[in-house]
XYZ file of N, CA and C in Angstrom:
858
model
N -11.376 -22.675 14.279
C -10.342 -23.079 15.223
C -10.263 -22.067 16.358
N -10.324 -22.488 17.623
C -10.189 -21.529 18.723
C -8.829 -20.829 18.679
N -8.814 -19.609 19.178
C -7.556 -18.865 19.241
C -6.704 -19.418 20.376
N -5.439 -19.624 20.093
C -4.487 -20.105 21.096
C -3.470 -18.999 21.346
N -3.661 -18.197 22.415
C -2.747 -17.070 22.638
C -1.314 -17.508 22.886
N -1.110 -18.708 23.414
C 0.254 -19.177 23.660
C 1.036 -19.313 22.365
N 0.342 -19.713 21.305
C 0.997 -19.810 19.995
C 1.028 -18.463 19.276
N -0.025 -17.672 19.477
C -0.175 -16.454 18.679
C 0.727 -15.318 19.127
N 0.771 -15.039 20.444
C 1.501 -13.858 20.921
C 2.993 -14.002 20.643
N 3.524 -13.023 19.969
C 4.932 -13.022 19.609
C 5.242 -13.717 18.310
N 4.227 -14.313 17.672
C 4.472 -15.050 16.428
C 5.032 -14.125 15.352
N 6.068 -14.593 14.698
C 6.691 -13.852 13.605
C 5.918 -14.152 12.331
N 5.330 -13.114 11.736
C 4.533 -13.303 10.526
C 5.358 -13.132 9.259
N 6.657 -13.039 9.458
C 7.538 -13.057 8.296
C 7.927 -11.688 7.787
N 8.656 -11.730 6.706
C 9.246 -10.539 6.090
C 8.658 -10.367 4.702
N 8.334 -9.132 4.372
C 7.808 -8.819 3.041
C 8.683 -7.740 2.420
N 9.174 -8.009 1.224
C 9.914 -7.004 0.465
C 8.980 -6.416 -0.580
N 8.994 -5.100 -0.696
C 8.057 -4.450 -1.604
C 8.658 -3.155 -2.134
N 8.030 -2.621 -3.136
C 8.476 -1.365 -3.744
C 7.250 -0.560 -4.155
N 7.437 0.732 -4.321
C 6.348 1.585 -4.767
C 6.891 2.687 -5.662
N 6.000 3.283 -6.432
C 6.346 4.314 -7.397
C 5.448 5.530 -7.170
N 5.764 6.670 -7.795
C 4.852 7.815 -7.689
C 3.425 7.486 -8.133
N 3.279 6.608 -9.132
C 1.930 6.246 -9.579
C 1.141 5.550 -8.482
N 1.818 4.740 -7.666
C 1.149 4.086 -6.548
C 0.668 5.111 -5.529
N 1.517 6.096 -5.244
C 1.151 7.148 -4.295
C -0.026 7.950 -4.831
N 0.014 8.286 -6.109
C -1.075 9.052 -6.712
C -2.385 8.277 -6.649
N -2.348 6.973 -6.955
C -3.553 6.151 -6.878
C -4.124 6.178 -5.470
N -3.269 6.013 -4.479
C -3.731 6.016 -3.097
C -4.388 7.348 -2.750
N -3.734 8.442 -3.063
C -4.300 9.754 -2.744
C -5.630 9.979 -3.463
N -5.701 9.598 -4.745
C -6.952 9.768 -5.484
C -8.061 8.906 -4.890
N -7.704 7.713 -4.378
C -8.691 6.840 -3.741
C -9.225 7.437 -2.450
N -8.488 8.379 -1.866
C -8.961 9.098 -0.676
C -9.802 10.318 -1.035
N -9.879 10.642 -2.332
C -10.645 11.802 -2.758
C -9.811 13.022 -3.061
N -8.480 12.877 -3.080
C -7.609 14.015 -3.392
C -7.855 14.489 -4.818
N -7.550 15.763 -5.055
C -7.692 16.319 -6.398
C -9.088 16.794 -6.724
N -9.951 16.921 -5.717
C -11.318 17.372 -5.982
C -11.332 18.745 -6.636
N -10.364 19.584 -6.271
C -10.165 20.866 -6.967
C -8.843 20.753 -7.718
N -8.875 20.409 -9.001
C -7.652 20.088 -9.743
C -6.771 21.277 -10.083
N -7.167 22.498 -9.696
C -6.298 23.651 -9.927
C -5.790 24.238 -8.611
N -6.090 23.583 -7.503
C -5.606 24.009 -6.193
C -4.189 23.469 -6.004
N -3.221 24.356 -5.776
C -1.821 23.933 -5.651
C -1.633 22.927 -4.529
N -2.356 23.107 -3.446
C -2.196 22.179 -2.323
C -2.778 20.815 -2.663
N -3.874 20.780 -3.405
C -4.425 19.484 -3.825
C -3.490 18.778 -4.798
N -2.806 19.541 -5.625
C -1.898 18.933 -6.592
C -0.665 18.323 -5.931
N -0.378 18.698 -4.679
C 0.705 18.025 -3.949
C 0.368 16.542 -3.746
N -0.917 16.219 -3.752
C -1.352 14.837 -3.600
C -1.612 14.147 -4.944
N -1.943 14.932 -5.970
C -2.532 14.358 -7.174
C -1.721 14.567 -8.453
N -0.512 15.146 -8.338
C 0.317 15.403 -9.519
C 1.764 15.158 -9.113
N 2.499 14.492 -9.993
C 3.856 14.057 -9.611
C 4.826 15.209 -9.349
N 4.547 16.392 -9.906
C 5.402 17.540 -9.623
C 5.123 18.020 -8.199
N 6.143 18.077 -7.362
C 6.023 18.458 -5.945
C 5.138 17.479 -5.167
N 5.128 16.216 -5.578
C 4.324 15.200 -4.896
C 4.830 14.970 -3.477
N 3.905 14.957 -2.513
C 4.225 14.676 -1.119
C 3.358 13.516 -0.651
N 3.910 12.676 0.191
C 3.246 11.421 0.526
C 2.559 11.519 1.886
N 1.261 11.277 1.893
C 0.521 11.221 3.146
C 1.013 10.006 3.933
N 1.375 10.176 5.215
C 1.917 9.051 5.979
C 1.023 7.821 6.024
N -0.291 8.005 5.883
C -1.182 6.848 5.908
C -0.999 5.939 4.698
N -0.250 6.390 3.692
C 0.135 5.506 2.582
C 0.829 4.262 3.117
N 1.447 4.387 4.281
C 2.135 3.243 4.895
C 1.200 2.058 5.093
N -0.100 2.291 5.236
C -1.032 1.190 5.483
C -1.282 0.342 4.240
N -0.944 0.850 3.065
C -1.203 0.093 1.831
C 0.065 -0.235 1.054
N 1.176 0.388 1.399
C 2.375 0.302 0.555
C 2.820 -1.127 0.274
N 2.729 -2.002 1.270
C 3.210 -3.375 1.089
C 2.200 -4.270 0.381
N 0.961 -3.798 0.208
C -0.098 -4.650 -0.342
C -0.565 -4.235 -1.723
N 0.120 -3.289 -2.332
C -0.351 -2.757 -3.610
C -0.349 -3.791 -4.726
N 0.449 -4.824 -4.579
C 0.494 -5.870 -5.612
C -0.261 -7.116 -5.157
N -1.196 -6.936 -4.214
C -1.998 -8.046 -3.714
C -3.226 -8.224 -4.602
N -3.460 -9.449 -5.059
C -4.568 -9.694 -5.986
C -5.559 -10.731 -5.454
N -5.412 -11.123 -4.185
C -6.334 -12.057 -3.565
C -6.879 -11.431 -2.288
N -8.130 -11.765 -1.913
C -8.636 -11.272 -0.630
C -7.743 -11.733 0.510
N -7.639 -10.934 1.573
C -6.750 -11.294 2.676
C -7.267 -12.510 3.433
N -6.360 -13.192 4.125
C -6.724 -14.314 4.990
C -6.182 -14.039 6.378
N -6.915 -14.466 7.379
C -6.478 -14.274 8.754
C -6.173 -15.644 9.356
N -5.069 -16.190 8.889
C -4.631 -17.498 9.352
C -3.172 -17.398 9.737
N -2.916 -17.336 11.064
C -1.588 -17.197 11.619
C -1.377 -18.316 12.636
N -0.175 -18.446 13.173
C 0.026 -19.412 14.258
C -0.936 -19.140 15.417
N -1.752 -20.113 15.747
C -2.706 -19.974 16.836
C -3.952 -19.191 16.500
N -4.138 -18.792 15.228
C -5.271 -17.957 14.825
C -5.790 -18.407 13.464
N -7.101 -18.625 13.368
C -7.748 -18.919 12.088
C -9.150 -18.332 12.166
N -9.364 -17.170 11.516
C -10.591 -16.398 11.703
C -11.304 -16.193 10.371
N -12.624 -16.320 10.387
C -13.471 -16.035 9.236
C -13.432 -14.536 8.952
N -13.091 -14.169 7.719
C -12.938 -12.761 7.347
C -14.232 -11.973 7.558
N -15.385 -12.618 7.432
C -16.666 -11.916 7.582
C -16.901 -11.438 9.008
N -16.150 -11.980 9.975
C -16.329 -11.610 11.379
C -15.426 -10.453 11.812
N -14.606 -9.956 10.894
C -13.516 -9.067 11.293
C -13.811 -7.598 10.992
N -13.498 -6.738 11.960
C -13.506 -5.296 11.767
C -12.194 -4.730 12.309
N -11.770 -3.620 11.719
C -10.557 -2.963 12.195
C -10.834 -2.333 13.550
N -9.928 -2.476 14.502
C -10.096 -1.891 15.822
C -9.372 -0.572 15.978
N -8.047 -0.592 15.832
C -7.241 0.620 15.948
C -6.153 0.610 14.884
N -5.607 1.785 14.623
C -4.489 1.913 13.685
C -3.628 3.096 14.100
N -2.318 2.871 14.103
C -1.384 3.958 14.390
C -0.168 3.821 13.484
N 0.263 4.937 12.938
C 1.474 4.990 12.117
C 2.408 6.039 12.713
N 3.647 5.643 12.960
C 4.693 6.596 13.338
C 5.707 6.625 12.205
N 5.884 7.805 11.632
C 6.779 7.953 10.482
C 8.124 8.478 10.976
N 9.183 7.739 10.724
C 10.499 8.121 11.233
C 11.165 9.182 10.367
N 10.753 9.270 9.133
C 11.141 10.359 8.241
C 10.107 10.412 7.128
N 9.949 11.539 6.435
C 8.938 11.601 5.382
C 9.096 10.455 4.382
N 7.983 9.849 4.014
C 8.009 8.723 3.089
C 8.375 9.233 1.697
N 9.383 8.636 1.054
C 9.740 9.078 -0.296
C 8.667 8.692 -1.307
N 8.670 9.356 -2.454
C 7.648 9.092 -3.465
C 7.875 7.773 -4.194
N 9.062 7.232 -4.104
C 9.315 5.883 -4.634
C 10.399 5.247 -3.780
N 10.418 3.941 -3.755
C 11.428 3.284 -2.942
C 11.235 1.788 -2.879
N 12.157 1.137 -2.210
C 12.094 -0.291 -1.914
C 12.279 -0.451 -0.412
N 11.549 -1.377 0.188
C 11.586 -1.513 1.639
C 11.342 -2.956 2.052
N 11.609 -3.199 3.329
C 11.379 -4.510 3.942
C 10.495 -4.307 5.163
N 9.398 -5.061 5.245
C 8.481 -5.001 6.385
C 8.569 -6.297 7.172
N 8.614 -6.163 8.481
C 8.623 -7.326 9.371
C 7.460 -7.177 10.354
N 6.629 -8.201 10.452
C 5.411 -8.124 11.253
C 5.379 -9.254 12.274
N 4.846 -8.911 13.446
C 4.642 -9.916 14.491
C 3.305 -9.658 15.165
N 2.757 -10.691 15.791
C 1.569 -10.514 16.617
C 2.034 -10.058 17.991
N 1.717 -8.828 18.337
C 2.213 -8.253 19.583
C 1.372 -8.679 20.779
N 0.062 -8.923 20.564
C -0.795 -9.322 21.682
C -2.107 -9.886 21.154
N -2.783 -10.650 22.004
C -4.114 -11.170 21.725
C -4.941 -10.972 22.986
N -6.104 -10.338 22.850
C -6.942 -10.062 24.006
C -8.299 -10.738 23.844
N -8.857 -11.160 24.966
C -10.149 -11.846 25.015
C -11.179 -10.887 25.589
N -12.078 -10.393 24.723
C -13.101 -9.450 25.161
C -14.425 -10.144 25.469
N -14.401 -11.460 25.611
C -15.620 -12.200 25.907
C -16.309 -12.657 24.650
N -17.081 -11.752 24.027
C -17.781 -12.105 22.790
C -16.915 -11.886 21.548
N -15.751 -11.333 21.738
C -14.874 -11.038 20.604
C -13.418 -11.192 21.025
N -12.558 -11.311 20.021
C -11.113 -11.336 20.247
C -10.502 -10.114 19.582
N -9.409 -9.627 20.164
C -8.663 -8.515 19.576
C -7.233 -8.983 19.342
N -6.784 -8.853 18.090
C -5.417 -9.204 17.729
C -4.649 -7.935 17.429
N -3.480 -7.779 18.037
C -2.640 -6.597 17.846
C -1.407 -7.000 17.035
N -1.204 -6.308 15.918
C -0.036 -6.570 15.077
C 0.881 -5.351 15.071
N 2.174 -5.598 14.983
C 3.157 -4.522 14.889
C 4.062 -4.789 13.699
N 4.210 -3.785 12.861
C 5.038 -3.905 11.662
C 6.090 -2.815 11.658
N 7.341 -3.202 11.489
C 8.429 -2.235 11.325
C 8.895 -2.288 9.882
N 9.120 -1.115 9.315
C 9.486 -1.023 7.905
C 10.765 -0.204 7.776
N 11.716 -0.757 7.042
C 12.986 -0.074 6.788
C 13.213 0.021 5.288
N 13.851 1.100 4.887
C 14.228 1.267 3.486
C 15.249 0.203 3.113
N 15.395 -0.037 1.830
C 16.359 -1.033 1.362
C 17.777 -0.725 1.836
N 18.056 0.562 2.144
C 19.388 0.924 2.643
C 19.535 0.690 4.151
N 18.471 0.179 4.786
C 18.518 -0.141 6.209
C 17.966 0.935 7.124
N 17.747 2.131 6.626
C 17.217 3.210 7.463
C 15.731 3.000 7.740
N 15.299 3.175 9.010
C 13.887 2.972 9.331
C 12.988 3.998 8.642
N 11.832 3.543 8.190
C 10.856 4.418 7.548
C 9.653 4.669 8.446
N 8.992 3.586 8.884
C 7.835 3.763 9.742
C 7.591 2.518 10.586
N 6.821 2.717 11.649
C 6.331 1.633 12.486
C 4.818 1.722 12.518
N 4.158 0.614 12.243
C 2.698 0.568 12.252
C 2.230 -0.401 13.327
N 1.204 -0.002 14.032
C 0.602 -0.866 15.044
C -0.902 -0.838 14.826
N -1.502 -2.008 14.746
C -2.935 -2.073 14.480
C -3.570 -3.201 15.270
N -4.874 -3.109 15.446
C -5.611 -4.193 16.078
C -6.839 -4.496 15.237
N -7.227 -5.771 15.232
C -8.457 -6.180 14.557
C -9.385 -6.790 15.587
N -10.669 -6.586 15.359
C -11.733 -7.001 16.267
C -12.477 -8.137 15.585
N -12.399 -9.339 16.144
C -13.014 -10.523 15.534
C -14.243 -10.930 16.342
N -15.417 -10.663 15.804
C -16.663 -10.966 16.499
C -16.849 -12.478 16.653
N -17.310 -12.888 17.831
C -17.598 -14.289 18.067
C -16.387 -15.159 18.317
N -15.202 -14.553 18.437
C -13.974 -15.343 18.591
C -13.369 -15.229 19.991
N -14.101 -14.610 20.929
C -13.604 -14.505 22.290
C -13.937 -15.744 23.108
N -13.728 -15.629 24.417
C -14.048 -16.723 25.299
C -13.028 -17.833 25.342
N -11.789 -17.536 24.958
C -10.754 -18.570 24.951
C -9.876 -18.524 26.204
N -10.234 -17.627 27.142
C -9.509 -17.586 28.408
C -8.290 -16.708 28.433
N -8.185 -15.767 27.492
C -7.027 -14.879 27.449
C -7.220 -13.627 28.290
N -6.177 -12.800 28.352
C -6.248 -11.516 29.057
C -7.227 -10.583 28.349
N -7.942 -9.766 29.135
C -8.903 -8.845 28.529
C -8.213 -7.666 27.859
N -7.073 -7.260 28.370
C -6.322 -6.174 27.762
C -6.703 -4.820 28.314
N -5.897 -3.799 28.003
C -6.126 -2.454 28.551
C -7.289 -1.748 27.866
N -7.833 -0.762 28.539
C -8.841 0.122 27.966
C -8.273 1.532 28.009
N -7.856 2.023 26.864
C -7.180 3.317 26.814
C -8.044 4.333 26.071
N -8.234 5.480 26.685
C -9.008 6.543 26.072
C -8.218 7.841 26.124
N -8.387 8.650 25.098
C -7.735 9.952 25.035
C -8.556 10.942 25.857
N -7.890 11.763 26.654
C -8.557 12.802 27.437
C -8.698 14.059 26.578
N -9.934 14.410 26.238
C -10.186 15.571 25.392
C -10.402 16.813 26.249
N -10.016 17.996 25.762
C -10.268 19.234 26.503
C -11.757 19.432 26.747
N -12.086 19.994 27.889
C -13.478 20.235 28.254
C -13.918 21.598 27.717
N -14.019 21.692 26.409
C -14.440 22.935 25.750
C -14.885 22.607 24.335
N -15.415 23.578 23.671
C -15.835 23.391 22.285
C -14.611 23.140 21.392
N -14.764 22.394 20.307
C -13.617 22.132 19.436
C -13.091 23.403 18.778
N -11.829 23.370 18.403
C -11.220 24.505 17.715
C -11.652 24.577 16.257
N -12.102 23.470 15.713
C -12.555 23.455 14.323
C -13.483 22.266 14.124
N -14.390 22.410 13.183
C -15.245 21.307 12.754
C -15.087 21.193 11.238
N -14.593 20.046 10.783
C -14.312 19.823 9.371
C -15.358 18.895 8.777
N -15.939 19.284 7.650
C -16.908 18.445 6.956
C -16.285 17.961 5.650
N -16.201 16.657 5.495
C -15.491 16.053 4.364
C -16.393 15.060 3.655
N -16.604 15.216 2.352
C -17.444 14.248 1.637
C -16.683 12.964 1.336
N -17.410 11.882 1.184
C -16.854 10.675 0.576
C -17.623 10.418 -0.716
N -17.056 9.610 -1.579
C -17.652 9.338 -2.880
C -18.492 8.058 -2.840
N -19.592 7.992 -3.589
C -20.369 6.748 -3.630
C -19.540 5.544 -4.077
N -18.561 5.774 -4.950
C -17.720 4.699 -5.474
C -16.389 4.577 -4.743
N -16.278 5.225 -3.580
C -14.970 5.323 -2.920
C -14.408 3.959 -2.517
N -15.228 3.047 -2.023
C -14.722 1.733 -1.632
C -14.210 0.964 -2.847
N -14.853 1.123 -3.990
C -14.413 0.439 -5.208
C -13.077 0.994 -5.689
N -12.848 2.284 -5.474
C -11.557 2.882 -5.797
C -10.482 2.431 -4.808
N -10.815 2.495 -3.528
C -9.809 2.223 -2.507
C -9.344 0.766 -2.541
N -10.210 -0.162 -2.905
C -9.812 -1.566 -2.922
C -8.690 -1.820 -3.938
N -8.521 -0.934 -4.907
C -7.436 -1.071 -5.882
C -6.071 -0.832 -5.248
N -6.062 -0.343 -4.006
C -4.810 -0.163 -3.271
C -4.399 -1.437 -2.531
N -5.140 -2.534 -2.719
C -4.681 -3.819 -2.198
C -5.567 -4.490 -1.183
N -6.637 -3.830 -0.708
C -7.528 -4.474 0.255
C -8.760 -4.974 -0.488
N -8.750 -6.261 -0.829
C -9.814 -6.828 -1.651
C -10.870 -7.560 -0.834
N -10.988 -7.253 0.436
C -12.034 -7.837 1.262
C -13.391 -7.578 0.597
N -14.149 -8.627 0.270
C -15.430 -8.421 -0.425
C -16.459 -7.663 0.393
N -16.225 -7.471 1.676
C -17.117 -6.676 2.513
C -17.293 -5.271 1.951
N -16.328 -4.815 1.160
C -16.341 -3.441 0.658
C -16.818 -3.330 -0.795
N -17.222 -4.485 -1.382
C -17.634 -4.444 -2.783
C -18.834 -5.329 -3.099
N -19.014 -6.415 -2.370
C -20.005 -7.436 -2.692
C -21.232 -7.265 -1.794
N -22.369 -6.830 -2.349
C -23.556 -6.606 -1.508
C -23.998 -7.860 -0.752
N -23.942 -9.031 -1.391
C -24.370 -10.262 -0.725
C -23.450 -10.592 0.447
N -22.135 -10.414 0.256
C -21.174 -10.668 1.330
C -21.414 -9.697 2.481
N -21.667 -8.425 2.143
C -21.917 -7.417 3.181
C -23.166 -7.763 3.985
N -24.229 -8.212 3.299
C -25.456 -8.590 4.014
C -25.199 -9.773 4.943
N -24.417 -10.742 4.483
C -24.107 -11.901 5.325
C -23.311 -11.489 6.561
N -22.554 -10.387 6.446
C -21.770 -9.887 7.571
C -22.579 -8.953 8.470
N -23.859 -8.700 8.109
C -24.728 -7.901 8.958
C -24.898 -6.455 8.544
N -24.492 -6.098 7.318
C -24.613 -4.720 6.847
C -25.580 -4.649 5.671
N -26.292 -3.518 5.564
C -27.269 -3.364 4.486
C -26.611 -3.325 3.116
N -25.374 -2.828 3.083
C -24.657 -2.706 1.823
C -23.163 -2.642 2.127
N -22.302 -2.733 1.115
C -20.854 -2.671 1.382
C -20.467 -1.395 2.131
N -19.497 -1.539 3.006
C -19.034 -0.413 3.815
C -17.676 0.070 3.307
N -17.347 1.290 3.658
C -16.052 1.848 3.294
C -14.967 1.225 4.172
N -13.802 0.997 3.591
C -12.673 0.495 4.376
C -12.376 1.455 5.520
N -12.181 0.915 6.711
C -11.800 1.770 7.828
C -10.529 2.535 7.548
N -9.583 1.885 6.864
C -8.318 2.561 6.569
C -8.483 3.658 5.521
N -9.540 3.581 4.716
C -9.822 4.689 3.802
C -10.290 5.898 4.615
N -11.222 5.678 5.547
C -11.662 6.760 6.421
C -10.480 7.349 7.178
N -9.613 6.481 7.655
C -8.385 6.897 8.370
C -7.556 7.850 7.511
N -7.357 7.508 6.248
C -6.587 8.355 5.352
C -7.293 9.653 5.013
N -8.611 9.572 4.806
C -9.384 10.774 4.483
C -9.281 11.796 5.618
N -9.387 11.330 6.852
C -9.333 12.242 7.991
C -7.920 12.785 8.193
N -6.903 11.949 7.996
C -5.525 12.443 8.092
C -5.288 13.575 7.099
N -5.769 13.402 5.877
C -5.610 14.449 4.864
C -6.372 15.709 5.267
N -7.582 15.540 5.780
C -8.370 16.707 6.181
C -7.663 17.497 7.282
N -7.053 16.799 8.229
C -6.331 17.479 9.304
C -5.077 18.181 8.778
N -4.344 17.504 7.877
C -3.159 18.128 7.295
C -3.538 19.382 6.511
N -4.639 19.305 5.774
C -5.067 20.448 4.968
C -5.495 21.618 5.846
N -6.192 21.325 6.949
C -6.740 22.388 7.782
C -5.734 22.975 8.759
N -4.769 22.163 9.210
C -3.893 22.617 10.290
C -2.407 22.629 9.936
N -2.006 21.940 8.863
C -0.580 21.826 8.535
C -0.276 22.372 7.149
N -1.078 23.332 6.709
C -0.866 23.994 5.419
C -0.824 22.992 4.264
N -1.592 21.931 4.392
C -1.658 20.953 3.306
C -0.360 20.219 3.060
N 0.493 20.123 4.067
C 1.789 19.460 3.894
C 1.818 18.174 4.713
N 1.581 17.018 4.093
C 1.540 15.760 4.849
C 2.885 15.372 5.451
N 3.984 15.946 4.941
C 5.306 15.626 5.494
C 5.460 16.153 6.918
N 4.543 17.018 7.354
C 4.619 17.571 8.710
C 3.968 16.659 9.751
N 3.427 15.524 9.336
C 2.831 14.580 10.273
C 3.907 13.621 10.778
N 4.056 13.542 12.100
C 4.993 12.581 12.698
C 4.295 11.253 12.999
N 3.103 11.336 13.585
C 2.357 10.115 13.864
C 0.872 10.410 13.795
N 0.100 9.353 13.527
C -1.344 9.502 13.399
C -1.994 8.194 13.827
N -2.844 8.270 14.849
C -3.495 7.076 15.354
C -4.964 7.315 15.605
N -5.749 6.226 15.572
C -7.182 6.357 15.808
C -7.760 5.040 16.291
N -8.987 5.125 16.784
C -9.783 3.946 17.131
C -11.020 3.957 16.236
N -11.312 2.823 15.609
C -12.473 2.737 14.725
C -13.713 2.476 15.569
N -14.653 3.427 15.523
C -15.813 3.386 16.411
C -17.100 3.009 15.695
N -17.100 2.972 14.380
C -18.304 2.644 13.618
C -18.001 2.651 12.140
N -18.978 2.255 11.350
C -18.756 2.106 9.912
C -19.168 3.372 9.159
N -18.627 3.488 7.951
C -18.989 4.541 7.003
C -19.512 3.866 5.746
N -20.615 4.366 5.225
C -21.114 3.891 3.949
C -20.655 4.865 2.866
N -20.108 4.357 1.764
C -19.605 5.253 0.716
C -20.655 6.283 0.302
N -20.213 7.518 0.206
C -21.096 8.621 -0.151
C -21.519 9.473 1.024
N -21.273 8.985 2.251
C -21.638 9.766 3.429
C -20.644 10.902 3.654
N -21.107 11.928 4.381
C -20.235 13.025 4.785
C -19.629 12.714 6.154
N -18.368 13.024 6.291
C -17.682 12.876 7.565
C -17.619 14.227 8.256
N -17.850 14.222 9.559
C -17.741 15.452 10.355
C -16.681 15.213 11.431
N -15.607 16.008 11.381
C -14.490 15.821 12.306
C -14.354 17.039 13.199
N -14.455 16.807 14.497
C -14.270 17.854 15.497
C -12.835 17.778 15.997
N -12.146 18.926 16.036
C -10.711 18.947 16.307
C -10.385 19.913 17.438
N -9.521 19.427 18.350
C -9.021 20.259 19.442
C -7.499 20.324 19.371
N -6.941 21.522 19.522
C -5.502 21.652 19.725
C -5.203 21.378 21.194
N -4.195 20.556 21.468
C -3.908 20.193 22.853
C -2.435 19.838 22.996
N -1.679 20.707 23.656
C -0.278 20.440 23.972
C 0.525 20.031 22.734
N 0.352 20.777 21.662
C 1.104 20.526 20.441
C 0.540 19.432 19.560
N -0.525 18.777 20.034
C -1.141 17.709 19.254
C -2.493 18.172 18.711
N -3.025 17.405 17.763
C -4.395 17.573 17.316
C -5.185 16.352 17.770
N -6.246 16.592 18.541
C -7.133 15.518 18.977
C -8.442 15.640 18.212
N -9.023 14.500 17.814
C -10.203 14.587 16.958
C -11.149 13.412 17.172
N -12.400 13.650 16.847
C -13.405 12.599 16.720
C -14.104 12.807 15.382
N -14.525 11.726 14.767
C -15.200 11.814 13.469
C -16.516 11.060 13.530
N -17.561 11.672 12.959
C -18.886 11.066 12.924
C -19.407 11.054 11.493
N -20.469 10.258 11.291
C -21.174 10.254 10.011
C -22.261 11.319 10.080
N -22.041 12.436 9.405
C -22.936 13.590 9.528
C -24.348 13.269 9.064
N -24.500 12.348 8.108
C -25.812 12.046 7.543
C -26.580 11.000 8.344
N -25.983 10.469 9.412
C -26.650 9.485 10.275
C -26.640 9.980 11.716
N -27.102 11.209 11.883
C -27.241 11.797 13.220
C -25.928 11.759 13.989
N -24.840 12.017 13.285
C -23.511 12.041 13.893
C -23.162 10.718 14.576
N -23.428 9.624 13.890
C -23.040 8.309 14.404
C -21.514 8.237 14.475
N -20.951 7.746 15.584
C -19.488 7.707 15.723
C -18.823 6.862 14.638
N -17.693 7.359 14.160
C -16.914 6.664 13.122
C -15.481 6.430 13.604
N -14.784 7.506 13.986
C -13.440 7.418 14.556
C -13.442 8.114 15.904
N -12.752 7.513 16.879
C -12.626 8.150 18.180
C -11.162 8.096 18.625
N -10.851 8.873 19.646
C -9.488 8.869 20.207
C -8.421 9.069 19.134
N -8.704 9.962 18.192
C -7.769 10.249 17.102
C -6.727 11.258 17.578
N -5.455 10.947 17.331
C -4.359 11.826 17.748
C -3.385 11.997 16.585
N -3.165 13.235 16.185
C -2.137 13.553 15.195
C -1.036 14.334 15.899
N 0.200 13.857 15.790
C 1.354 14.548 16.342
C 2.160 15.111 15.183
N 2.304 16.430 15.091
C 3.054 17.015 13.981
C 4.557 17.039 14.272
N 5.317 17.249 13.208
C 6.771 17.416 13.361
C 7.059 18.835 13.851
C-alpha cells in the first residue's frame, strides 16, 4: 500500500500501559554485554540488583518486554514490509533517572513522514509518564523503509552534528558477542532479521545483523563508563543516527570528543575497515 502522508502525519498510535521489574532491567543490561567483569563494582551497577542503576536506553525496550510476536508496521496511511525496514535515528531524553521498577503509560504518534525518493522515513514520538503522572522520558525515532518513497511527500531536513576539527579525546573499543542478537531479542524485538539466516539473506544481508538499538545501548554504556564514572543516571539525553549495520561478534570503535559540555561520538565496525555504524551521536550529561 502506498504511504499516504495526509493520513499518517499526526496519527495517534494509541496508549500502552506497561510495567517493569529489576529483573527486566538486568536482562536488558546483560543483553548489552554488561557484567563482563563480574567483580567490578561499576559493572555490578548494571548486573546486580544491589545498587542497580538503569541505563536510559532501557527506555527503548521497556514497553515491549512482554511482546511475543514480531513487530508490524501497519499504521493509518502506512503499511510496510518489515524486511524493507532499517532504523534511521533514535533519541531519548530522560526527565528523571528511570526507576528500577515501575508502571507507566506511553503515548505515541507519527510526528512526520518524509519522501527520500527511493525510500520513506517515518518519525515517531513517544511520551512516557509514570503511573503517578510524572513524566519519565520522551523518545523520538525514525525508521528508513527502502523502496517506499516516491509518494510525493516532503523530503525533510538534513541535520548533521558539527564535530570539532581535531583528534578525538578518546577512542573506545567495545566487543560484541556472537550471540548478542539472540540475547537482545529477548527484550522484545523479535524481528527475524536478527535471528533467521534465510530472512536476513532475503533482506540483502549475508547473515542476521545486530539490532541497531542494541548497538545504541552498547555505545551509551561505553560512554557512561568512560566519561561518567560508570553512572548511567548522569545521562540526560542520548541520540544517534544509524549509519550502517553491525554483525554480532564484531568490535565497535567509538571516537569521542568533548564539546561544550556534551559528548560527541562516531562509531565504526573495527573489523570491517572502520565501516560506519553510528554517526552524529550526542550524549548530554546531567
